[in-house]
Coordinates of C-alpha atoms in Angstrom, one line a residue:
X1 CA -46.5 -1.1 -51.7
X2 CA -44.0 -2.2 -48.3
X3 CA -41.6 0.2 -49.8
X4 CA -43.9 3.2 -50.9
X5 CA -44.7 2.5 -47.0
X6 CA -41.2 2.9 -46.0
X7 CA -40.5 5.9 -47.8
X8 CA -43.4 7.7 -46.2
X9 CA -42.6 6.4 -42.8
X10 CA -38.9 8.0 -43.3
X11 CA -40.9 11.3 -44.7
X12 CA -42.8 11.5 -41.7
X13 CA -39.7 10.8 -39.0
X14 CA -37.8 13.6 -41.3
X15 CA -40.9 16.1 -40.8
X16 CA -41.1 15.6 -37.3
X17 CA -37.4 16.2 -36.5
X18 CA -37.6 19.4 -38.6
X19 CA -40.5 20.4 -36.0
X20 CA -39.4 19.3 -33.0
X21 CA -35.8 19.7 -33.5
X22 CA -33.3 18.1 -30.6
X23 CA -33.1 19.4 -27.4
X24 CA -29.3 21.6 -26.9
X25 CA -27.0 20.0 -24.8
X26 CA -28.0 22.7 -21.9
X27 CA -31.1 21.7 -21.9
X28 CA -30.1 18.1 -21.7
X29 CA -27.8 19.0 -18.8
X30 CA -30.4 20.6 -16.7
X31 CA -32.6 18.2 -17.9
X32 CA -30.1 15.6 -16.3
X33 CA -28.7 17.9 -13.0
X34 CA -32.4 18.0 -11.7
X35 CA -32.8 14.4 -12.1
X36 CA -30.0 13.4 -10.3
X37 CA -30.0 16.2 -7.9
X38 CA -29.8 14.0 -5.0
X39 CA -27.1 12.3 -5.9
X40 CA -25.0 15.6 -6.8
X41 CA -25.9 17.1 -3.5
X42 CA -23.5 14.6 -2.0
X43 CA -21.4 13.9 -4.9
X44 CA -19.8 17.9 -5.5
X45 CA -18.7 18.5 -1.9
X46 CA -16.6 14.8 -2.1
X47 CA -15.3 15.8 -5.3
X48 CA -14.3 19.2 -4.4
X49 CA -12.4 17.6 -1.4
X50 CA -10.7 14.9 -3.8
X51 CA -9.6 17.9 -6.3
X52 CA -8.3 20.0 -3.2
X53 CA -6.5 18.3 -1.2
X54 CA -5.4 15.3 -3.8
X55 CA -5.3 16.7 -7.2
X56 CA -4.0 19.9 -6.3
X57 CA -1.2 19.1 -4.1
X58 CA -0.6 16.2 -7.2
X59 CA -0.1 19.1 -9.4
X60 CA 1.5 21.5 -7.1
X61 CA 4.2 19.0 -6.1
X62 CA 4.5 18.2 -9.7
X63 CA 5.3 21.7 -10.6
X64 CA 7.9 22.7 -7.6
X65 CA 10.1 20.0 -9.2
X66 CA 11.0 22.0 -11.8
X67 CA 12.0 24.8 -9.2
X68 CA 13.9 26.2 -6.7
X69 CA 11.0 26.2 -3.6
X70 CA 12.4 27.6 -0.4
X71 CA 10.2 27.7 2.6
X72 CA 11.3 31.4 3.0
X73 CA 12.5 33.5 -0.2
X74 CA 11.1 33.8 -3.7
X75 CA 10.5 30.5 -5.7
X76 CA 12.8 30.3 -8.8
X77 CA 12.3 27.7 -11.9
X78 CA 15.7 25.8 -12.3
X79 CA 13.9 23.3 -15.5
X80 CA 15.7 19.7 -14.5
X81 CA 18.5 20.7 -12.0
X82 CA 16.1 18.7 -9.2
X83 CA 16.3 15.9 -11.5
X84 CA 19.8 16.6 -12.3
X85 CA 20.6 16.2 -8.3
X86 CA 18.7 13.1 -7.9
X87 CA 20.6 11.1 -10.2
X88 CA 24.2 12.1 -8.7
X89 CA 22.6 12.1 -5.2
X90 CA 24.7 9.3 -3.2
X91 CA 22.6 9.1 -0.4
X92 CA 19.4 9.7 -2.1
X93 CA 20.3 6.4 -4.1
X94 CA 21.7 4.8 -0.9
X95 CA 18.4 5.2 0.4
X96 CA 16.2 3.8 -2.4
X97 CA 18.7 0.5 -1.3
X98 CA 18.1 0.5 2.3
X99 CA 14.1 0.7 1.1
X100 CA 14.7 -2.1 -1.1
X101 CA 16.3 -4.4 1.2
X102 CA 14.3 -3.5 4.3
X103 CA 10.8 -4.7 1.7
X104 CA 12.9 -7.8 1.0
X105 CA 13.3 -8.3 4.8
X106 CA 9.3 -7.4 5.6
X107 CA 7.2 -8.6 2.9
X108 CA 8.0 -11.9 2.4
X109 CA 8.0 -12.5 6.5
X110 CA 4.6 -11.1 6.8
X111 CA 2.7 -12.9 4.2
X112 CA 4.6 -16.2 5.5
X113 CA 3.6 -15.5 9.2
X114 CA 0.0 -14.0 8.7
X115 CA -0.9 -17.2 6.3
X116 CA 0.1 -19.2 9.1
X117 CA -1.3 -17.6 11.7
X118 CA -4.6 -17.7 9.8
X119 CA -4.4 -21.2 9.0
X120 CA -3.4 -21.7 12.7
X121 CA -7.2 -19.6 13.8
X122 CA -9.2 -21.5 11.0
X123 CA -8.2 -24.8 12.6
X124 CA -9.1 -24.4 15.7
X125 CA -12.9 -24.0 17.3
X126 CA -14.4 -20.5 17.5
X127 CA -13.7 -19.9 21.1
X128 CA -10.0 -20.1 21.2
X129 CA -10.2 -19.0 17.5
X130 CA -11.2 -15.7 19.5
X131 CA -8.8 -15.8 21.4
X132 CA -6.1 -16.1 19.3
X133 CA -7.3 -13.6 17.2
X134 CA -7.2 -11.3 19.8
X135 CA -3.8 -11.7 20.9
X136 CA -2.4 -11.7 17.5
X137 CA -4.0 -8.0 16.7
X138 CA -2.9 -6.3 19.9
X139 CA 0.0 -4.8 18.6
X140 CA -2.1 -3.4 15.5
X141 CA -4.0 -1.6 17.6
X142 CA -1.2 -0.7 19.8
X143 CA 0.4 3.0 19.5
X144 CA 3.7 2.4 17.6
X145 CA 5.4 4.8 20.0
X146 CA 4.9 2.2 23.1
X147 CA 6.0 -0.4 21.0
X148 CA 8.8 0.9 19.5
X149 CA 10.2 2.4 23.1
X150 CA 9.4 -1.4 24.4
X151 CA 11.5 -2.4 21.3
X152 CA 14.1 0.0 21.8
X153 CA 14.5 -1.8 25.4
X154 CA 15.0 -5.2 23.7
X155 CA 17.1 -4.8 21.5
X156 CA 19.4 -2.7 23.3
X157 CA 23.2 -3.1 21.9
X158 CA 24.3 -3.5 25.9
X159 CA 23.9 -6.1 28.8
X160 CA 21.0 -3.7 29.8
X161 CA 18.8 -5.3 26.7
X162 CA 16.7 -8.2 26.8
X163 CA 17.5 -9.8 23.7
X164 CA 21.3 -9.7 25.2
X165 CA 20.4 -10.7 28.6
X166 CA 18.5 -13.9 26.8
X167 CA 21.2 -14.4 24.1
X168 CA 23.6 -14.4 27.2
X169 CA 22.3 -17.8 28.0
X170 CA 23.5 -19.8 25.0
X171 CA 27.1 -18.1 25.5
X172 CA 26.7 -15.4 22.8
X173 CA 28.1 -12.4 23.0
X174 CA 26.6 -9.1 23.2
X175 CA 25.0 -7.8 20.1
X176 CA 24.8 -4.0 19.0
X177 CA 21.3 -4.3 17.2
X178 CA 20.4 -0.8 16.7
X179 CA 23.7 0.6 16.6
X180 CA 25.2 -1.4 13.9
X181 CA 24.9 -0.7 10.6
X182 CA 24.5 -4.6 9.8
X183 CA 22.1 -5.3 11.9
X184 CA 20.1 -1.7 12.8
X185 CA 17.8 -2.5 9.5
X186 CA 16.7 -6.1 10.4
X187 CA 15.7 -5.1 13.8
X188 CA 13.4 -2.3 12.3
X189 CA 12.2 -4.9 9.9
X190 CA 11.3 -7.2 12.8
X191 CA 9.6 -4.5 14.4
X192 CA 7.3 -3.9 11.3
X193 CA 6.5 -7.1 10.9
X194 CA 5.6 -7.4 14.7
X195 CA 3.3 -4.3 13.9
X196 CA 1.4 -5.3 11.0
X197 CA 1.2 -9.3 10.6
X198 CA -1.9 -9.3 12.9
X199 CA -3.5 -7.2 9.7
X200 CA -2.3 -9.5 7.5
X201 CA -3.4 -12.2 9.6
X202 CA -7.7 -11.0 9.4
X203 CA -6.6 -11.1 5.6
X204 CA -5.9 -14.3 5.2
X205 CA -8.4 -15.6 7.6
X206 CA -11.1 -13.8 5.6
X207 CA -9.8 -15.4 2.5
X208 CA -9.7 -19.0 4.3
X209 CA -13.5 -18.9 5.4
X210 CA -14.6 -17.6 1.3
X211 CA -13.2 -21.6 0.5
X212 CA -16.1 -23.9 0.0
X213 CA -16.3 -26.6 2.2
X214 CA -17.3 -28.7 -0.7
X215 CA -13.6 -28.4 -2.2
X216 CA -11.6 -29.8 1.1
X217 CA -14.1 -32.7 1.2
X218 CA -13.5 -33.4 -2.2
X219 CA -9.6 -33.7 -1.8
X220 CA -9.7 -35.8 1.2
X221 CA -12.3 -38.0 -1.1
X222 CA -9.0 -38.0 -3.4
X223 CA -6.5 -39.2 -0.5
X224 CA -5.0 -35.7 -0.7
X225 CA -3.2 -35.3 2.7
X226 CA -3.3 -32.0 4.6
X227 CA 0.5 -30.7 2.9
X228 CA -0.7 -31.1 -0.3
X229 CA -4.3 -30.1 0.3
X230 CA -2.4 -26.8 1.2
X231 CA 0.1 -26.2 -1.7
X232 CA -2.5 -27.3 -4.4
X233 CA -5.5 -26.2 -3.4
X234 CA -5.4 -23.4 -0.3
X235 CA -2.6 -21.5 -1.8
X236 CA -4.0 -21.1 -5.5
X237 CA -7.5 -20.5 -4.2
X238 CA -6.1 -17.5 -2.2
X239 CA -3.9 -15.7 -4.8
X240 CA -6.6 -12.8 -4.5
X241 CA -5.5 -12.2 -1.0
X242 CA -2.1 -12.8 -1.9
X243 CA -2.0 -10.0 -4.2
X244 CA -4.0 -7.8 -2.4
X245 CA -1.5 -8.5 0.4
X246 CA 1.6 -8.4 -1.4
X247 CA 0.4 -4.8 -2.9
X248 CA -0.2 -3.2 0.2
X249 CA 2.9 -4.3 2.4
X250 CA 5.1 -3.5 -0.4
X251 CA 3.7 0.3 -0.4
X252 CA 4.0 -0.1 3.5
X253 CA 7.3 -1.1 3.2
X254 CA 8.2 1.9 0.8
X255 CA 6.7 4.2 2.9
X256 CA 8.7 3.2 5.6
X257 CA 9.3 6.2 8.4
X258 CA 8.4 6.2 12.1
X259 CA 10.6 3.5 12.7
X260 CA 13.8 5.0 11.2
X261 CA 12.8 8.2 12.9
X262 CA 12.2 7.2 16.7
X263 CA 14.9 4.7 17.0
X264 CA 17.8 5.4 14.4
X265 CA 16.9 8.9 12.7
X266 CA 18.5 7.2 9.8
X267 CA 22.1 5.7 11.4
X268 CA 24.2 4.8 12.4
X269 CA 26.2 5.5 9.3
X270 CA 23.0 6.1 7.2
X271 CA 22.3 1.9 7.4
X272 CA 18.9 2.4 8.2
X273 CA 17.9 5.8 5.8
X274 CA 15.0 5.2 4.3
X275 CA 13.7 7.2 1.3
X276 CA 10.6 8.7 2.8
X277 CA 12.9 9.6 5.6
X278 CA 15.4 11.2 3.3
X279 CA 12.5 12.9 1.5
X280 CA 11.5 14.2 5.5
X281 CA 15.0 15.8 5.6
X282 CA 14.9 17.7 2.8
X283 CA 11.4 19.2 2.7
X284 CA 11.1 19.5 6.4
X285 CA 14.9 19.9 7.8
X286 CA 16.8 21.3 4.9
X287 CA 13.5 23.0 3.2
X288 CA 14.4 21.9 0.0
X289 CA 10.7 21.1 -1.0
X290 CA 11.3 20.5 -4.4
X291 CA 13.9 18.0 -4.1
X292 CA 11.8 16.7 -1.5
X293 CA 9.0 16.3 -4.5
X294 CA 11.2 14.6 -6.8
X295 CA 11.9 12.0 -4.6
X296 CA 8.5 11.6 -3.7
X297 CA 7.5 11.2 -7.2
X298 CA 10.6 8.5 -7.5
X299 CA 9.1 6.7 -4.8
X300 CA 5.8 6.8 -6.7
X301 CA 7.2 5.1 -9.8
X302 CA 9.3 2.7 -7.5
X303 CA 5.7 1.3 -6.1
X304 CA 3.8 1.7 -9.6
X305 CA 6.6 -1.0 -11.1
X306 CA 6.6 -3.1 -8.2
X307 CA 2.7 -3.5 -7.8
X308 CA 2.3 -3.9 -11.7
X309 CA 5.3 -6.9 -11.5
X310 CA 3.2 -8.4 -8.6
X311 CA -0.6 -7.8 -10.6
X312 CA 1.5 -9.6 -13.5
X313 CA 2.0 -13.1 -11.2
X314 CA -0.4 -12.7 -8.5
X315 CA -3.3 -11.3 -10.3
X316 CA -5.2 -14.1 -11.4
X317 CA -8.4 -15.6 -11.5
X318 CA -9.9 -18.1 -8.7
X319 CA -12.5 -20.6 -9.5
X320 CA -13.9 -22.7 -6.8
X321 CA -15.7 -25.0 -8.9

């Protein structure tokens, strides 16, 4: 009887569908546009920004690397000669090194001094905590032109500069900081770092005030002092921040530019020629703009490796219980 049942039941759905058949997938879409016409009125003009002026100059720049793109003249497809250039391009590779070690001078020195500035604010009480916050993000909201001429002004390679005047003190000689090609980079490192570690800084300090209370009682409970309270318990509960932090200095550091090109414009003896400054010369200097986008696009995977190595040991799980 339960299965002559069934078998109507599945007679009767069968019968139905043949009636009323399913709706066509226009219907279903007009069906679903005047549902969620709100939410289309403001989501189609954001796309339609997104595909103009990111997709399209995506594809567009990927496109001009396979040509011969002049500012003036007629375009002219040249298949991998850009690519060709890049790899027997001295300075271009020259560059990518100068990037490379100018990151290895900023990143590390700006998570190091932002964490302890941070730690620095979180231990004190919330009026000088203001305070200190303050004076620590003044120079990131402080045009990089007056810093950089106030910088300029230190670090002058004469007995005119600061740093030389200071330096004169303790009997050293005179230094020529921006004008040697040993030393050029690590002043524009220091000047980066002086920039941005106040950034880094609200980071950190953001991350310090999301750990329980609960967690430093327990360790002093423990007889945890404060070193090891740090390394075992503050460090590993803010690897979040850490890789958060260490993703986006590393593309600042990449992206390295107004430095190089109000101070140095790439000298002396191309010590201080970034990438993204080499790219600037030939797209907007030698109008070579699809050289220019091959380079970008090698600065692209540079940043892609690098933030995927760093996702790989920094990207972990916290758990504050």
């Amino acid at each position: 009887m339960e299965e002559k049942n069934t078998i109507d039941q599945d007679r009767a759905v069968a019968i139905k569908r043949e009636v009323s058949p399913e709706p066509r997938f226009r219907d279903r879409a007009i069906k679903h546009v005047k549902k969620h016409s709100l939410v289309y009125l403001f989501l189609v003009p954001i796309l339609g920004h997104f595909a103009i002026f990111y997709v399209g100059p995506i594809i567009f720049s990927f496109v001009i690397t396979f040509m011969d793109y002049p500012i003036v003249g007629t375009p002219e497809f040249i298949a991998f000669d850009n690519w060709k250039r890049f790899f027997n391009d001295a300075n271009a590779w020259k560059s990518i090194g100068n990037t490379v070690m100018f990151s290895l001078l900023y990143i590390v020195p700006t998570m190091a001094l932002g964490l302890l500035f941070a730690t620095l604010i979180h231990s004190l009480k919330r009026r000088w905590a203001t305070v200190f916050k303050g004076v620590f993000f003044l120079p990131v909201v402080t045009s990089f032109v007056v810093i950089s001429g106030i910088w300029a002004w230190m670090f002058r390679g004469n007995s005119e500069g600061f740093v030389n005047q200071f330096l004169a003190l303790f009997g050293v000689p005179e230094q020529l900081f921006l004008s040697s090609s040993s030393q050029a980079l690590m002043v524009l490192a220091g000047l980066s770092i002086y920039k941005v570690v106040g950034n880094t800084m609200i980071y950190y300090y953001a991350g310090l005030q999301g750990i329980p209370d609960d967690v430093y009682e327990a360790a002093k409970i423990d007889g945890s002092g404060r070193l090891k309270t740090f390394f075992k318990i503050t460090m590993p509960l803010l690897m979040p921040i850490h890789l958060y932090v260490a993703i986006t200095t590393t593309i600042g550091s990449f992206q390295i530019f107004d430095s190089a090109f109000l101070l140095t414009s790439g000298g002396p003896n191309y010590a201080t020629n970034t990438i993204v400054y080499y790219m600037y010369q030939q797209g907007f200097t030698a109008y070579d703009f699809g050289y220019a986008s091959v380079l970008a696009y090698v600065l692209f995977f540079f940043i892609f490796v690098v933030s995927m190595i760093q996702k790989r040991y920094l990207g972990k799980q916290v758990d504050y219980n």
